[in-house]
Coordinates of C-alpha atoms in Angstrom, one line a residue:
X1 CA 23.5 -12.1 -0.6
X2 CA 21.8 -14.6 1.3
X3 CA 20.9 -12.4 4.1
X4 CA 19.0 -9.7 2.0
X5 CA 17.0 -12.5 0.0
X6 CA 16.3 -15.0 2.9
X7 CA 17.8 -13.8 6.2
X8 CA 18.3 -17.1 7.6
X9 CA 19.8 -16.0 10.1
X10 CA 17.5 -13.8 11.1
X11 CA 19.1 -10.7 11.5
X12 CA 17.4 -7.2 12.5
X13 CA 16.3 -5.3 9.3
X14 CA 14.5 -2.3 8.6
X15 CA 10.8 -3.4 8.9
X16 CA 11.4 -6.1 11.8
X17 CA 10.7 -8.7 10.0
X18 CA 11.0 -12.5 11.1
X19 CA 13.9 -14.5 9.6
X20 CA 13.0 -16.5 6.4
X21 CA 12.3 -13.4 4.2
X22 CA 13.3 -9.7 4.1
X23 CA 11.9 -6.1 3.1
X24 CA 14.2 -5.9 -0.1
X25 CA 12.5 -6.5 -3.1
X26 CA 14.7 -8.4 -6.0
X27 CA 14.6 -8.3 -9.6
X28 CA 14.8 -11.6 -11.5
X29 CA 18.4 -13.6 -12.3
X30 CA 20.0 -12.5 -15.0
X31 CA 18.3 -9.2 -16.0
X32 CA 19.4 -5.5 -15.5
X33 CA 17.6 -3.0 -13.9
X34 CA 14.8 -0.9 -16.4
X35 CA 14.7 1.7 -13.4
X36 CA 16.6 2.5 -10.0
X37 CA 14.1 1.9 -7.5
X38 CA 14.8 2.1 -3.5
X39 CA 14.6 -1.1 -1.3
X40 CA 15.7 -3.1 -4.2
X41 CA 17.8 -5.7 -4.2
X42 CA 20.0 -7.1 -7.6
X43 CA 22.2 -10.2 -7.6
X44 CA 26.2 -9.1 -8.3
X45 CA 27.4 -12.1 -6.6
X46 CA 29.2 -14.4 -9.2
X47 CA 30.8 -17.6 -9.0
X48 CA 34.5 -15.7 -9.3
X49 CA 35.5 -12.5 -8.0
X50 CA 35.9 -11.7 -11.5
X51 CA 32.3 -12.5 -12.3
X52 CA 30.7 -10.3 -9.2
X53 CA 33.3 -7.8 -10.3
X54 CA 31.6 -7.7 -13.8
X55 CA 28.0 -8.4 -12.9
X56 CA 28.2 -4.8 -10.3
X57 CA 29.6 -3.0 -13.3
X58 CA 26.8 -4.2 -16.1
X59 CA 23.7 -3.9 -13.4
X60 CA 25.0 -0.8 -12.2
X61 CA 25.6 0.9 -15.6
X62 CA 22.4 -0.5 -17.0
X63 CA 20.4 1.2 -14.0
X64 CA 21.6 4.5 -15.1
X65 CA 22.0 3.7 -18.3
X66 CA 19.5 1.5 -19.7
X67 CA 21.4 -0.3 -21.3
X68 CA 24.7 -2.5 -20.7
X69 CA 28.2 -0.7 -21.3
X70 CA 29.7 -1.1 -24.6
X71 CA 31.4 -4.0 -25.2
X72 CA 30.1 -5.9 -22.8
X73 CA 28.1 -9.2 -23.7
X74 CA 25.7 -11.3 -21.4
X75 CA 25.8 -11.5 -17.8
X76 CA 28.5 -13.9 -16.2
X77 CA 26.8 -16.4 -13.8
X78 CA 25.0 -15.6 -10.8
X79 CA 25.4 -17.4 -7.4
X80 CA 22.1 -18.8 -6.3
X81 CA 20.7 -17.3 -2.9
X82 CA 20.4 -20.0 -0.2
X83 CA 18.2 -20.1 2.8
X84 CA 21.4 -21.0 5.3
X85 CA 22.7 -19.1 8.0
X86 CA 26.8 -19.2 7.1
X87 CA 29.2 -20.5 10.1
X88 CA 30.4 -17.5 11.7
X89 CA 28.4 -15.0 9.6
X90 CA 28.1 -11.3 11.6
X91 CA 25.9 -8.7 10.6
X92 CA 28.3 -5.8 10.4
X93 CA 27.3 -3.5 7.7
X94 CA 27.0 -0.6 9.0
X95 CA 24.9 2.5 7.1
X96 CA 25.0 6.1 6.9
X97 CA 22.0 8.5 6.7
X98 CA 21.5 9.7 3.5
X99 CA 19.9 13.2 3.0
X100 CA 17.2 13.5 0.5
X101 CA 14.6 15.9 -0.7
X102 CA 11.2 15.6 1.6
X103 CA 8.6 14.3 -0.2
X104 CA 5.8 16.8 -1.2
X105 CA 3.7 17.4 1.1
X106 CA -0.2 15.3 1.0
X107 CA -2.7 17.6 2.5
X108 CA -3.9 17.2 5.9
X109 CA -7.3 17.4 8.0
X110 CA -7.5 18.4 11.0
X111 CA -11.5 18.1 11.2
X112 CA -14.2 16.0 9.8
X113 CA -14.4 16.9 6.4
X114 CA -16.4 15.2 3.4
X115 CA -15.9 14.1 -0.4
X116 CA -17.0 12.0 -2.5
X117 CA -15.5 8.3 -3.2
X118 CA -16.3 7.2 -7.1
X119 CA -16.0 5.0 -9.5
X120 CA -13.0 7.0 -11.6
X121 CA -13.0 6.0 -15.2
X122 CA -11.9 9.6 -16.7
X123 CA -9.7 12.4 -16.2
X124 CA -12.8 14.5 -16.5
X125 CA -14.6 12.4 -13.5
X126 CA -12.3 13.7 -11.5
X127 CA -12.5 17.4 -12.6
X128 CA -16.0 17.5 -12.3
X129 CA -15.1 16.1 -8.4
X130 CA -13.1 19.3 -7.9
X131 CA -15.9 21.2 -10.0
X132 CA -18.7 20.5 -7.7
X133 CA -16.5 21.6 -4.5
X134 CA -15.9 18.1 -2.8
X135 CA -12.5 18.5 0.0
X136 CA -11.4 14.5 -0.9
X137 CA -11.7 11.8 -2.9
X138 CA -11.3 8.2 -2.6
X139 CA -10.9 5.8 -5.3
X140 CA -10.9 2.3 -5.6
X141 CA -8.5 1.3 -7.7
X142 CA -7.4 -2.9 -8.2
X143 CA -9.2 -5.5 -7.7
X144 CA -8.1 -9.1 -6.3
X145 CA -6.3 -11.7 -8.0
X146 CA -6.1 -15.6 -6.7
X147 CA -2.5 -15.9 -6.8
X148 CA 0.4 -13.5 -5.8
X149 CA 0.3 -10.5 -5.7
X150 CA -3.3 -10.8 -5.2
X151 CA -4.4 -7.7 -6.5
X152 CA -4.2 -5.6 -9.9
X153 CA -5.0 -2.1 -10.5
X154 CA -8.4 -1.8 -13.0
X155 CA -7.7 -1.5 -17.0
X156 CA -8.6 2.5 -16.6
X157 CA -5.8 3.0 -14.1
X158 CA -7.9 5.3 -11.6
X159 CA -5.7 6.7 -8.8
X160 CA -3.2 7.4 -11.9
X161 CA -5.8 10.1 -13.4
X162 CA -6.6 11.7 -10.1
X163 CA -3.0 11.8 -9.5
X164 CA -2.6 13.5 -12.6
X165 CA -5.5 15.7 -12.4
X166 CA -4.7 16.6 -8.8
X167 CA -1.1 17.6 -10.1
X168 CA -2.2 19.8 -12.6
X169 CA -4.7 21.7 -11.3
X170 CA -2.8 21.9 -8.0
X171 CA -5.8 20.8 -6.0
X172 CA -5.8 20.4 -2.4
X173 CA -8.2 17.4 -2.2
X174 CA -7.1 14.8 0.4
X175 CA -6.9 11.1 -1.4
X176 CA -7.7 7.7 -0.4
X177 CA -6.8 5.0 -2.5
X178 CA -8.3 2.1 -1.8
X179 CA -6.9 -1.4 -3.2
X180 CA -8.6 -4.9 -3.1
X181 CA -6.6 -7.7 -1.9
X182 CA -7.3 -11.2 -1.5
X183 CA -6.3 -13.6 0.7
X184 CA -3.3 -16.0 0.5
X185 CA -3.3 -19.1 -1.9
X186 CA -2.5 -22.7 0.0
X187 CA 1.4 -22.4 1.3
X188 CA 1.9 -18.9 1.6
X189 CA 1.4 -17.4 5.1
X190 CA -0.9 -14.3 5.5
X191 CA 2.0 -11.6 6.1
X192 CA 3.8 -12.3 3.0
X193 CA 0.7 -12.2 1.2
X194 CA 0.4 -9.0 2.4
X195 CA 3.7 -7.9 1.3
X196 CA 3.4 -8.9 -1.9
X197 CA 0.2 -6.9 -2.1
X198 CA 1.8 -4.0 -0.4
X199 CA 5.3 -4.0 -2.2
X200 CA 2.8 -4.4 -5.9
X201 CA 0.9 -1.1 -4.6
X202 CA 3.6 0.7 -4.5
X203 CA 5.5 0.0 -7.3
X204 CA 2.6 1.2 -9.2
X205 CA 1.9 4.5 -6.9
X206 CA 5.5 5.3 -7.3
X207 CA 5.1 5.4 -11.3
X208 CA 2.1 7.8 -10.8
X209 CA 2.7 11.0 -12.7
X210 CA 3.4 14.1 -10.8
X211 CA 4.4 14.2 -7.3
X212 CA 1.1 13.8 -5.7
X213 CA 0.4 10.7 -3.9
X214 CA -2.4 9.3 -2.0
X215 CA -3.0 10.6 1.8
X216 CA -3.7 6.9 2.3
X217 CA -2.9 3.9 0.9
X218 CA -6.2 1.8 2.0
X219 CA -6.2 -2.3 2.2
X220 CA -9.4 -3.3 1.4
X221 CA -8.9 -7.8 2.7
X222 CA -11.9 -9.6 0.4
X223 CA -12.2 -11.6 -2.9
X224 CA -10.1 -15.0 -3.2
X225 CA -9.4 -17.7 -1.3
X226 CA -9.7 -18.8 2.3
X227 CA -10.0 -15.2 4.5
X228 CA -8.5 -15.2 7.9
X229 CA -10.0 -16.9 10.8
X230 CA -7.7 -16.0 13.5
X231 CA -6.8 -12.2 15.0
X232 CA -3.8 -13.0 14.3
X233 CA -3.8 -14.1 10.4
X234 CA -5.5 -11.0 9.9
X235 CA -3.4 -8.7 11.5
X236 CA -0.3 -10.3 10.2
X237 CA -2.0 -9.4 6.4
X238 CA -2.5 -5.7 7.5
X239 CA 1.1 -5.7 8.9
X240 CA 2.4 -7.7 5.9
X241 CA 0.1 -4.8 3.3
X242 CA 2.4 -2.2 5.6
X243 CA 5.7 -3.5 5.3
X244 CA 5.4 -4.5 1.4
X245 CA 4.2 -0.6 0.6
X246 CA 6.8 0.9 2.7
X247 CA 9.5 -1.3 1.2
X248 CA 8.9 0.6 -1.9
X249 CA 8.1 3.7 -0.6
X250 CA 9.0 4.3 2.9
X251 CA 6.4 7.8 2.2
X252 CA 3.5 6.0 1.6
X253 CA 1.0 5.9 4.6
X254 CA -0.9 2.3 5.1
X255 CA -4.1 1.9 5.9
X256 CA -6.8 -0.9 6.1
X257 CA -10.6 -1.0 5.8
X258 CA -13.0 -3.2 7.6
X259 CA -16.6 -4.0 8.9
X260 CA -17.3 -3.9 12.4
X261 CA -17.6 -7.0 13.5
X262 CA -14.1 -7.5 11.7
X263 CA -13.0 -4.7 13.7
X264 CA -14.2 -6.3 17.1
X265 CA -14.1 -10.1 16.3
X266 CA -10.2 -9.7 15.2
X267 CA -8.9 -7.4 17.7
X268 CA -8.2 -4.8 15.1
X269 CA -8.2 -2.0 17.2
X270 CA -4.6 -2.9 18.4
X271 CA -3.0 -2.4 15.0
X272 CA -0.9 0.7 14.9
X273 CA -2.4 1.2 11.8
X274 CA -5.1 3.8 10.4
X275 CA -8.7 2.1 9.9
X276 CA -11.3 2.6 8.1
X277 CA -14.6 0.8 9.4
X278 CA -17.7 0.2 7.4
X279 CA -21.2 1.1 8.7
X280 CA -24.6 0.9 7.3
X281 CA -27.2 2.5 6.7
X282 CA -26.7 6.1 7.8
X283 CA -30.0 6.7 8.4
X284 CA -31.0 6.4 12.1
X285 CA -27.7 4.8 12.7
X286 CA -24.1 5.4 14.6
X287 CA -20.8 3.3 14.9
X288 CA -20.9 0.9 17.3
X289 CA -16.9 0.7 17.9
X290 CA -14.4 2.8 18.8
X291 CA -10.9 2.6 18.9
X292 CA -8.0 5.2 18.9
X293 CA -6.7 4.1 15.4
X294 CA -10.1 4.6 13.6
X295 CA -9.9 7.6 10.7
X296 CA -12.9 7.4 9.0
X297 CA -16.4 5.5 8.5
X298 CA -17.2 4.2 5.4
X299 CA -21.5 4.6 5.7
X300 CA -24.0 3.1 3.0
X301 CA -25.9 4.2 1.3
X302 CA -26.5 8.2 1.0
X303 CA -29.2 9.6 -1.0
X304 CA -29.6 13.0 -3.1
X305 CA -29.6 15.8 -1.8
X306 CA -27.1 14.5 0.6
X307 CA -26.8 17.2 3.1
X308 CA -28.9 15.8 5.8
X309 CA -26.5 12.6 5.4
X310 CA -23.6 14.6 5.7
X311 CA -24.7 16.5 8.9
X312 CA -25.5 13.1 10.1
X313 CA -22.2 11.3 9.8
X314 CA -20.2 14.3 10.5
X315 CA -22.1 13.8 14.0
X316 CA -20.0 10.4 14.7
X317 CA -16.5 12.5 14.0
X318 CA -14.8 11.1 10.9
X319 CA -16.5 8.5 8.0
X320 CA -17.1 7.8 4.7
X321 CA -20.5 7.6 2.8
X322 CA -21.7 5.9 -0.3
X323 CA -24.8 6.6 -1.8
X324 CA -27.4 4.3 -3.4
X325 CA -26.0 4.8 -7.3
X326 CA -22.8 3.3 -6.0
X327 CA -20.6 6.8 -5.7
X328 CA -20.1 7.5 -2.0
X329 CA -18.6 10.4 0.5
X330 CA -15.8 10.3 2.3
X331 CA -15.5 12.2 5.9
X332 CA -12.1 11.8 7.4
X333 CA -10.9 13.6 10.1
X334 CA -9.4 13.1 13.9
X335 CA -11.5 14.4 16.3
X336 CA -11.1 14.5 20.2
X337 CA -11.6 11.5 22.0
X338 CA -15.1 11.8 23.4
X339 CA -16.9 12.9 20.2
X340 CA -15.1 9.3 18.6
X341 CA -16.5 7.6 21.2

């Protein structure tokens, strides 16, 4: 029990990380389970064999059930989790490989390709998106928040009504779902900010309806509190965004946006991650980095008609543009080397 809430003794676990904390999420002491979620962790260890005994068969029932088995009253006593590494404890669980149905299947792209990136308020935004022929969308969908998790999806619950809308009409658009994060408060260390952030994400992508889920799952790094200064406080909140999502949903893809001096002034281009950098304006303009894990530009600000905007950015290989009124376009795509560069 201690090792899947603290690790302290810093055994390996799935998402490598340090010892202190693990990927397992855990639900609060003393409460069932409302819904079996993967990656989730829920205390059964009571003070007597009896009591673990009784606590595996109440939170176990209850997470199929939804309710406690009859008969049974409150929850015997929980141990508390401790941050100590037992004498002579050995990590020898071993697992087996469970089979599962795949996940459905996001649509790809395989060439720069461009649509539009909105403020989504409406199921019928997002028809009239399909409507007027767009390939993508991206959305931006929470907001930060000052304390953990440091973000929160918008009152109108965007990606939810393109993930609906996408379902039913069985649309093809790619997806990229942008979420606004801020930056740890005092005490907590960038990468578990980010986990928190990440593991939020996708407990809310994973109650979407439908099947269809974002191509990526973008972290946008601005709003509260102090932002990194180092390479590595940043990169430790991208990594720390990847490993909270995943935790959740091991299907999700992570992503993170930037600006380009962020991009070359924090060394982002070694992060295994995909990026997506900002550039502005489009007009008479072209990225000015490079890097092989850059999958789109996001360009300011477009104008209408926006064909001649489009050409332009599809010229630099893969970006995003917004235009003036505050909608925008997205172009994703991976090209060959030398036209990215």
């Amino acid at each position: 029990m201690y090792a899947l809430y603290y690790n302290p003794c810093d055994w390996a676990n799935p998402v490598g990380q340090q010892g202190g904390h693990t990927p397992f999420q855990t639900y609060a002491h003393g409460q069932g389970v409302a819904s079996a979620q993967t990656n989730y962790f829920v205390n059964a260890g009571g003070v007597s064999a009896l009591d673990s005994l009784t606590l595996a068969v109440m939170l176990a029932y209850y997470a199929v059930h939804g309710v406690f088995p009859k008969g049974y009253g409150t929850l015997p006593r929980q141990e508390v989790p401790q941050q100590i590494c037992v004498s002579g404890a050995q990590p020898n669980v071993t697992s087996t490989k469970v089979t599962t149905t795949p996940p459905p299947q996001t649509p790809t792209v395989s060439s720069p390709s461009v649509g539009v990136y909105a403020s989504i308020s409406t199921t019928a935004d997002v028809q009239k998106a399909i409507a007027q022929g767009w390939p993508g969308i991206g959305v931006t969908t929470a907001l930060g928040m000052p304390q953990s998790p440091y973000t929160a999806t918008l009152a109108t619950k965007p990606d939810a009504k393109v993930a609906q809308v996408l379902q039913t009409n069985q649309a093809s658009l790619w997806w990229l779902s942008f979420w606004t994060v801020s930056w740890p408060a005092g005490g907590e260390s960038f990468h578990q900010a980010g986990v928190d952030a990440g593991a939020y994400a996708g407990r809310q992508i994973t109650a979407y309806p439908g099947t269809r889920r974002p191509n990526y799952v973008v972290l946008d790094p601005e709003g509260y509190n102090k932002p990194a200064t180092t390479a590595q406080q940043f990169q430790d909140f991208i990594t720390g965004w990847a490993a909270g999502l995943k935790s959740i949903n091991s299907s999700l893809q992570a992503a993170f946006y930037c600006n380009q001096s962020q991009y070359t002034t924090f060394k982002l281009a070694s992060v295994n991650l995909p990026a997506f950098v900002a550039i502005a304006p489009i007009a008479g303009n072209q990225p000015e980095v490079s890097g092989s894990n850059i999958k789109g530009y996001i360009a300011y600000y477009a104008t209408c008609p926006v064909s001649d905007d489009i050409t332009h950015v599809k010229g630099w290989g893969r970006s995003t543009i917004r235009f003036s009124s505050g909608t925008a376009a997205s172009i994703v795509g991976q090209p060959d080397a030398d036209t990215a560069r």
